[in-house]
Amino acid sequence: MTGVVYDDAYLTHGDPHHPENAERLRAAVGHLKATGLWDQLKHVPARPATLEEILWVHSEDYVEELELICRRGGGNLDVDTRATSETYEVALLAAGGCLAATEAILAGEVDNALCLVRPPGHHALPGQGMGFCFLNNVALAAELALRRGHRDQVSIVDWDVHHGNGTQDIFFDRGDVQYLSIHQGALYPGTGSVDEVGIDAGAGKTINIMLPPGAHDGHYIEAFEELVIPLIRAFEAEMIFVSCGFDGHANDPLARMCLTNTGYYAMTRMLTDLAAQQCQGRLLIVLEGGYDLDAMERGTEAVCRALMRLEPPEPEHVPFAIHQSVTRQVDEWLQRNIELHRERLGV
Ligand SMILES: [Zn+2]
């Protein structure tokens, strides 16, 4: 059984003219309803995260500051991250929605779940919101599995097109959380090089796969087959989390990767199957970015179908030609990533 978390309150944060706006979620949910998938999902009610939970990964000073900014009517955390008066409460409900879904999975009420939440979270650092993110939803969900679910180690896969610097930072020195990110290089926020591998107990637990613009479904699938899946298996993760951005889609206006619904289905399906073999199914997908509404619809449907182990969706075609030299360059980068990580980690 696949669960879903969604709450109309997620539509109330932010500005309609900002790329990270409520229409993104309206599109995703509307499309799941139109395809009939919505009624086949178990709806897990969201709850607000408690302050105690938020402080698992964020500093008290930052949380107080965020609450104060919102109580005063809103304000900017950085040039493109603006809190409105609703943001604090909505961010608590987004984080808490991911916690509720994790609880439902740990209790065996659902095998896996999709959290259609906003604001997103993977750029949020312990003491600073940035990049449209305020509270780190996926990091909090992983903490819940470790602390209350009594799991020894969990993996977080991040296929948002941007590097999840917040999540990496939170777990950089931790041996109990493996963080694997595949992202476009030379893009916001500028972190995520292959040399960032974790420190102390976390050494070797951060794995960054950075690719140049133009990577397509085949590249992502190869990265999964050669690195992501074998590394999660070797780590013996007891639950798998995904920071799922749809901004790696070919249509996305903020980045230049070339994923389609075929890639999103394949990546989710590989993780669903791995979770079934290794983690009694426990897999949580948390929405991050994605700024083209059509891509949001198709991507969400693909992920949902894979979680439910339904047939893949009708394939889309990339709406432009990818030059051979671009594909060759991505191939070379990917091979270098694979060799480097294999040498380092012995997989
Ligand atoms: Zn992103």
Coordinates of C-alpha atoms and ligand atoms in Angstrom, one line a residue:
M1 CA 0.0 0.0 0.0
T2 CA 1.3 3.5 -0.9
G3 CA 0.5 6.5 1.2
V4 CA 0.2 10.1 0.3
V5 CA 0.5 13.3 2.4
Y6 CA -1.0 16.5 1.2
D7 CA -2.8 19.4 2.9
D8 CA -4.5 22.4 1.4
A9 CA -2.6 24.6 3.9
Y10 CA 0.6 23.8 1.7
L11 CA -0.9 26.2 -0.8
T12 CA -1.0 29.2 1.5
H13 CA 2.8 29.9 1.8
G14 CA 4.6 32.2 -0.6
D15 CA 4.0 34.5 -3.6
P16 CA 2.2 33.4 -6.8
H17 CA 4.9 35.1 -8.9
H18 CA 7.8 33.2 -7.3
P19 CA 8.9 30.0 -9.2
E20 CA 8.2 28.0 -6.0
N21 CA 4.5 28.7 -5.9
A22 CA 1.2 26.9 -5.0
E23 CA 0.4 26.1 -8.6
R24 CA 3.2 23.4 -8.6
L25 CA 1.3 21.4 -6.0
R26 CA -2.1 22.1 -7.5
A27 CA -0.8 20.7 -10.8
A28 CA 0.6 17.5 -9.1
V29 CA -2.5 16.8 -7.0
G30 CA -4.9 17.7 -9.8
H31 CA -3.2 15.3 -12.2
L32 CA -3.2 12.4 -9.7
K33 CA -6.9 13.0 -9.3
A34 CA -7.5 13.1 -13.1
T35 CA -5.6 9.8 -13.6
G36 CA -7.6 8.1 -10.8
L37 CA -4.4 7.3 -8.9
W38 CA -5.4 9.7 -6.1
D39 CA -8.2 7.4 -4.9
Q40 CA -5.9 4.4 -4.8
L41 CA -3.6 6.0 -2.3
K42 CA -3.9 5.8 1.5
H43 CA -4.2 9.4 2.7
V44 CA -2.0 10.0 5.7
P45 CA -3.1 13.2 7.6
A46 CA -0.3 15.8 8.1
R47 CA 0.4 17.1 11.5
P48 CA 2.6 20.0 12.6
A49 CA 6.2 19.1 13.6
T50 CA 6.8 19.9 17.3
L51 CA 9.6 22.3 18.3
E52 CA 11.4 19.4 19.9
E53 CA 11.4 17.6 16.6
I54 CA 12.5 20.7 14.6
L55 CA 15.5 21.1 17.0
W56 CA 16.8 17.6 16.0
V57 CA 18.3 19.4 13.0
H58 CA 17.9 23.1 13.4
S59 CA 19.3 25.6 15.9
E60 CA 17.0 27.2 18.4
D61 CA 18.2 30.7 17.3
Y62 CA 17.2 30.1 13.7
V63 CA 13.8 28.6 14.5
E64 CA 13.0 31.6 16.8
E65 CA 14.1 34.1 14.2
L66 CA 12.0 32.4 11.5
E67 CA 8.9 32.4 13.7
L68 CA 9.5 36.1 14.6
I69 CA 9.9 37.1 10.9
C70 CA 6.6 35.4 10.1
R71 CA 4.8 36.9 13.1
R72 CA 5.9 40.3 11.9
G73 CA 4.3 39.7 8.4
G74 CA 7.2 38.1 6.6
G75 CA 10.7 39.0 5.2
N76 CA 13.6 37.7 3.1
L77 CA 16.0 35.1 4.3
D78 CA 18.1 35.5 1.2
V79 CA 17.5 37.2 -2.1
D80 CA 15.1 34.5 -3.4
T81 CA 13.8 33.0 -0.2
R82 CA 10.9 35.0 1.2
A83 CA 8.9 34.0 4.3
T84 CA 5.3 35.3 4.4
S85 CA 3.2 35.5 7.5
E86 CA 2.0 31.9 6.9
T87 CA 5.4 30.4 6.2
Y88 CA 6.3 29.2 9.7
E89 CA 3.1 27.3 10.3
V90 CA 3.1 25.9 6.8
A91 CA 6.8 24.8 7.1
L92 CA 5.9 23.0 10.4
L93 CA 3.1 21.2 8.7
A94 CA 5.3 20.3 5.7
A95 CA 8.0 18.9 8.0
G96 CA 5.3 17.2 10.1
G97 CA 3.6 15.8 7.1
C98 CA 6.9 14.0 6.3
L99 CA 7.1 12.8 9.9
A100 CA 3.5 11.5 9.8
A101 CA 4.3 9.6 6.6
T102 CA 7.4 8.1 8.2
E103 CA 5.4 7.1 11.3
A104 CA 2.8 5.4 9.0
I105 CA 5.6 3.5 7.2
L106 CA 7.3 2.4 10.5
A107 CA 4.0 1.3 11.9
G108 CA 3.4 -0.8 8.8
E109 CA 0.2 1.1 7.8
V110 CA 1.7 1.7 4.4
D111 CA 4.8 0.3 2.7
N112 CA 5.9 3.5 1.1
A113 CA 4.6 7.0 0.7
L114 CA 4.8 10.2 -1.3
C115 CA 4.8 13.6 0.5
L116 CA 3.4 16.3 -1.7
V117 CA 4.5 19.2 0.6
R118 CA 5.8 22.7 0.3
P119 CA 7.8 24.7 1.1
P120 CA 10.7 22.4 0.1
G121 CA 13.6 21.6 2.5
H122 CA 16.9 20.2 1.1
H123 CA 18.8 23.6 1.0
A124 CA 17.8 24.4 4.7
L125 CA 20.9 24.4 6.9
P126 CA 20.8 23.9 10.6
G127 CA 20.9 27.7 11.2
Q128 CA 19.8 29.2 7.9
G129 CA 17.0 28.9 5.4
M130 CA 17.9 29.4 1.8
G131 CA 17.1 28.4 -1.8
F132 CA 13.3 28.5 -1.3
C133 CA 13.7 26.2 1.8
F134 CA 13.0 26.9 5.5
L135 CA 13.0 23.6 7.4
N136 CA 14.7 20.4 6.2
N137 CA 11.8 18.1 5.7
V138 CA 13.7 15.0 4.6
A139 CA 16.4 15.3 7.3
L140 CA 13.7 15.5 10.0
A141 CA 12.0 12.4 8.6
A142 CA 15.3 10.5 8.6
E143 CA 15.9 11.6 12.2
L144 CA 12.5 10.3 13.2
A145 CA 13.2 6.8 11.7
L146 CA 16.6 6.7 13.6
R147 CA 15.3 8.1 16.9
R148 CA 11.8 6.8 17.3
G149 CA 11.8 4.0 14.7
H150 CA 15.0 2.5 16.3
R151 CA 16.7 2.1 12.9
D152 CA 20.5 2.0 12.9
Q153 CA 21.1 3.5 9.5
V154 CA 19.1 5.1 6.7
S155 CA 19.9 6.4 3.2
I156 CA 18.8 9.6 1.6
V157 CA 18.8 9.8 -2.2
D158 CA 18.6 13.4 -3.6
W159 CA 17.7 13.7 -7.3
D160 CA 16.6 17.3 -7.3
V161 CA 18.7 19.0 -10.0
H162 CA 20.3 21.2 -7.3
H163 CA 22.7 19.8 -4.7
G164 CA 21.0 19.4 -1.3
N165 CA 23.6 21.3 0.7
G166 CA 21.4 21.5 3.8
T167 CA 20.9 17.8 4.0
Q168 CA 24.6 17.1 3.3
D169 CA 25.7 19.6 6.0
I170 CA 23.3 18.2 8.6
F171 CA 24.7 14.6 8.2
F172 CA 28.2 15.3 7.0
D173 CA 29.9 13.9 10.1
R174 CA 27.3 11.2 10.8
G175 CA 27.9 7.5 10.3
D176 CA 24.2 6.5 10.5
V177 CA 22.9 8.5 7.4
Q178 CA 24.2 7.9 3.9
Y179 CA 23.5 10.9 1.6
L180 CA 23.6 10.3 -2.2
S181 CA 23.0 13.2 -4.5
I182 CA 22.9 13.4 -8.3
H183 CA 22.8 16.9 -9.5
Q184 CA 23.8 19.4 -12.2
G185 CA 27.2 21.0 -11.8
A186 CA 27.8 24.8 -11.9
L187 CA 24.3 25.4 -10.6
Y188 CA 22.9 26.8 -7.3
P189 CA 24.1 26.4 -4.5
G190 CA 27.5 25.6 -5.9
T191 CA 28.3 22.7 -3.5
G192 CA 28.3 19.0 -4.1
S193 CA 31.6 18.2 -5.8
V194 CA 32.7 14.5 -5.8
D195 CA 35.4 15.4 -3.3
E196 CA 32.8 16.2 -0.6
V197 CA 32.6 12.8 1.0
G198 CA 31.9 13.4 4.7
I199 CA 34.1 13.6 7.7
D200 CA 34.8 11.6 10.9
A201 CA 32.1 8.9 11.3
G202 CA 30.5 10.3 8.2
A203 CA 33.6 9.7 6.0
G204 CA 32.5 7.9 2.8
K205 CA 28.8 8.4 3.7
T206 CA 28.3 11.4 1.5
I207 CA 28.3 10.5 -2.2
N208 CA 28.0 13.3 -4.8
I209 CA 27.5 12.6 -8.4
M210 CA 27.8 15.8 -10.3
L211 CA 27.0 15.8 -14.0
P212 CA 27.1 18.5 -16.7
P213 CA 23.9 19.9 -18.3
G214 CA 22.3 17.5 -20.8
A215 CA 22.2 14.3 -18.7
H216 CA 19.2 12.2 -19.8
D217 CA 17.2 9.3 -18.5
G218 CA 19.9 6.8 -19.5
H219 CA 22.6 8.6 -17.6
Y220 CA 20.6 8.8 -14.4
I221 CA 19.6 5.1 -14.8
E222 CA 23.3 4.1 -15.2
A223 CA 24.3 6.2 -12.2
F224 CA 21.6 4.3 -10.2
E225 CA 22.7 0.9 -11.5
E226 CA 26.4 1.5 -11.0
L227 CA 26.5 3.5 -7.8
V228 CA 23.3 4.5 -6.0
I229 CA 21.7 1.0 -5.7
P230 CA 24.9 -0.9 -4.9
L231 CA 26.0 1.7 -2.3
I232 CA 22.6 1.7 -0.5
R233 CA 22.8 -2.1 -0.5
A234 CA 26.4 -2.1 0.9
F235 CA 25.3 0.4 3.6
E236 CA 22.5 -1.9 4.6
A237 CA 20.1 1.0 4.9
E238 CA 16.9 0.1 6.9
M239 CA 14.8 2.8 5.3
I240 CA 15.3 4.9 2.1
F241 CA 14.3 8.5 1.7
V242 CA 14.2 10.6 -1.5
S243 CA 14.5 14.3 -2.0
C244 CA 12.5 14.3 -5.2
G245 CA 12.8 17.4 -7.3
F246 CA 11.3 17.5 -10.8
D247 CA 13.6 20.3 -11.8
G248 CA 15.9 17.8 -13.6
H249 CA 13.1 17.4 -16.2
A250 CA 13.8 18.5 -19.7
N251 CA 11.1 21.2 -19.5
D252 CA 12.3 22.8 -16.3
P253 CA 13.1 26.5 -16.7
L254 CA 15.7 26.7 -13.9
A255 CA 18.1 24.0 -15.0
R256 CA 19.3 22.1 -18.1
M257 CA 19.0 18.4 -17.5
C258 CA 16.9 16.2 -19.8
L259 CA 15.0 13.7 -17.6
T260 CA 11.5 12.6 -18.6
N261 CA 8.8 10.6 -16.9
T262 CA 10.7 7.4 -18.0
G263 CA 13.7 8.4 -15.8
Y264 CA 11.6 9.3 -12.8
Y265 CA 9.7 6.0 -13.0
A266 CA 12.9 4.0 -13.4
M267 CA 14.7 5.6 -10.5
T268 CA 11.7 5.2 -8.2
R269 CA 11.1 1.6 -9.3
M270 CA 14.6 0.6 -8.6
L271 CA 14.4 2.1 -5.1
T272 CA 10.9 0.5 -4.5
D273 CA 12.3 -2.9 -5.4
L274 CA 15.4 -2.4 -3.4
A275 CA 13.4 -1.3 -0.4
A276 CA 11.2 -4.4 -0.8
Q277 CA 14.2 -6.6 -0.7
Q278 CA 16.2 -4.8 2.0
C279 CA 13.9 -2.6 4.1
Q280 CA 10.5 -4.3 4.2
G281 CA 9.4 -1.8 1.6
R282 CA 10.2 1.3 3.7
L283 CA 10.6 4.2 1.2
L284 CA 9.6 7.8 1.6
I285 CA 9.5 10.2 -1.3
V286 CA 9.6 13.9 -0.3
L287 CA 8.9 16.6 -2.9
E288 CA 11.5 19.3 -3.3
G289 CA 11.8 21.5 -6.5
G290 CA 10.3 21.4 -10.0
Y291 CA 9.2 24.5 -11.8
D292 CA 7.4 23.4 -14.9
L293 CA 3.8 22.5 -14.3
D294 CA 3.6 19.8 -17.0
A295 CA 6.8 18.2 -15.6
M296 CA 5.3 18.3 -12.1
E297 CA 2.3 16.4 -13.4
R298 CA 4.1 13.8 -15.4
G299 CA 6.9 13.3 -12.8
T300 CA 4.4 12.9 -9.9
E301 CA 2.4 10.4 -11.9
A302 CA 5.6 8.4 -12.8
V303 CA 6.8 8.3 -9.2
C304 CA 3.4 7.3 -7.9
R305 CA 3.1 4.5 -10.4
A306 CA 6.5 3.1 -9.5
L307 CA 5.7 3.2 -5.8
M308 CA 2.5 1.3 -6.5
R309 CA 4.4 -1.1 -8.8
L310 CA 2.1 -0.2 -11.7
E311 CA 3.2 -0.3 -15.3
P312 CA 5.3 2.7 -16.4
P313 CA 3.5 5.7 -17.9
E314 CA 3.4 6.4 -21.6
P315 CA 6.9 7.7 -22.4
E316 CA 7.4 11.4 -23.2
H317 CA 9.8 12.7 -25.7
V318 CA 12.4 15.3 -25.0
P319 CA 11.1 18.4 -26.8
F320 CA 14.5 19.3 -28.4
A321 CA 17.5 17.5 -29.8
I322 CA 20.4 16.7 -27.5
H323 CA 23.6 17.2 -29.4
Q324 CA 25.9 14.1 -29.6
S325 CA 28.8 16.1 -28.2
V326 CA 26.8 16.9 -25.1
T327 CA 25.8 13.3 -24.5
R328 CA 29.4 12.3 -24.9
Q329 CA 30.5 14.9 -22.4
V330 CA 28.0 13.6 -19.9
D331 CA 29.1 10.0 -20.6
E332 CA 32.7 11.0 -19.7
W333 CA 31.7 12.8 -16.5
L334 CA 29.6 9.9 -15.4
Q335 CA 32.3 7.4 -16.0
R336 CA 34.8 9.5 -14.0
N337 CA 32.2 9.7 -11.1
I338 CA 31.7 6.0 -11.2
E339 CA 35.5 5.2 -11.2
L340 CA 36.2 7.7 -8.5
H341 CA 33.5 6.5 -6.1
R342 CA 34.3 2.8 -6.8
E343 CA 37.9 3.3 -6.1
R344 CA 37.1 5.2 -2.9
L345 CA 34.3 3.0 -1.6
G346 CA 35.3 -0.4 -3.1
V347 CA 31.9 -1.2 -4.6
Ligands
ZN1 ZN 16.0 22.1 -7.1

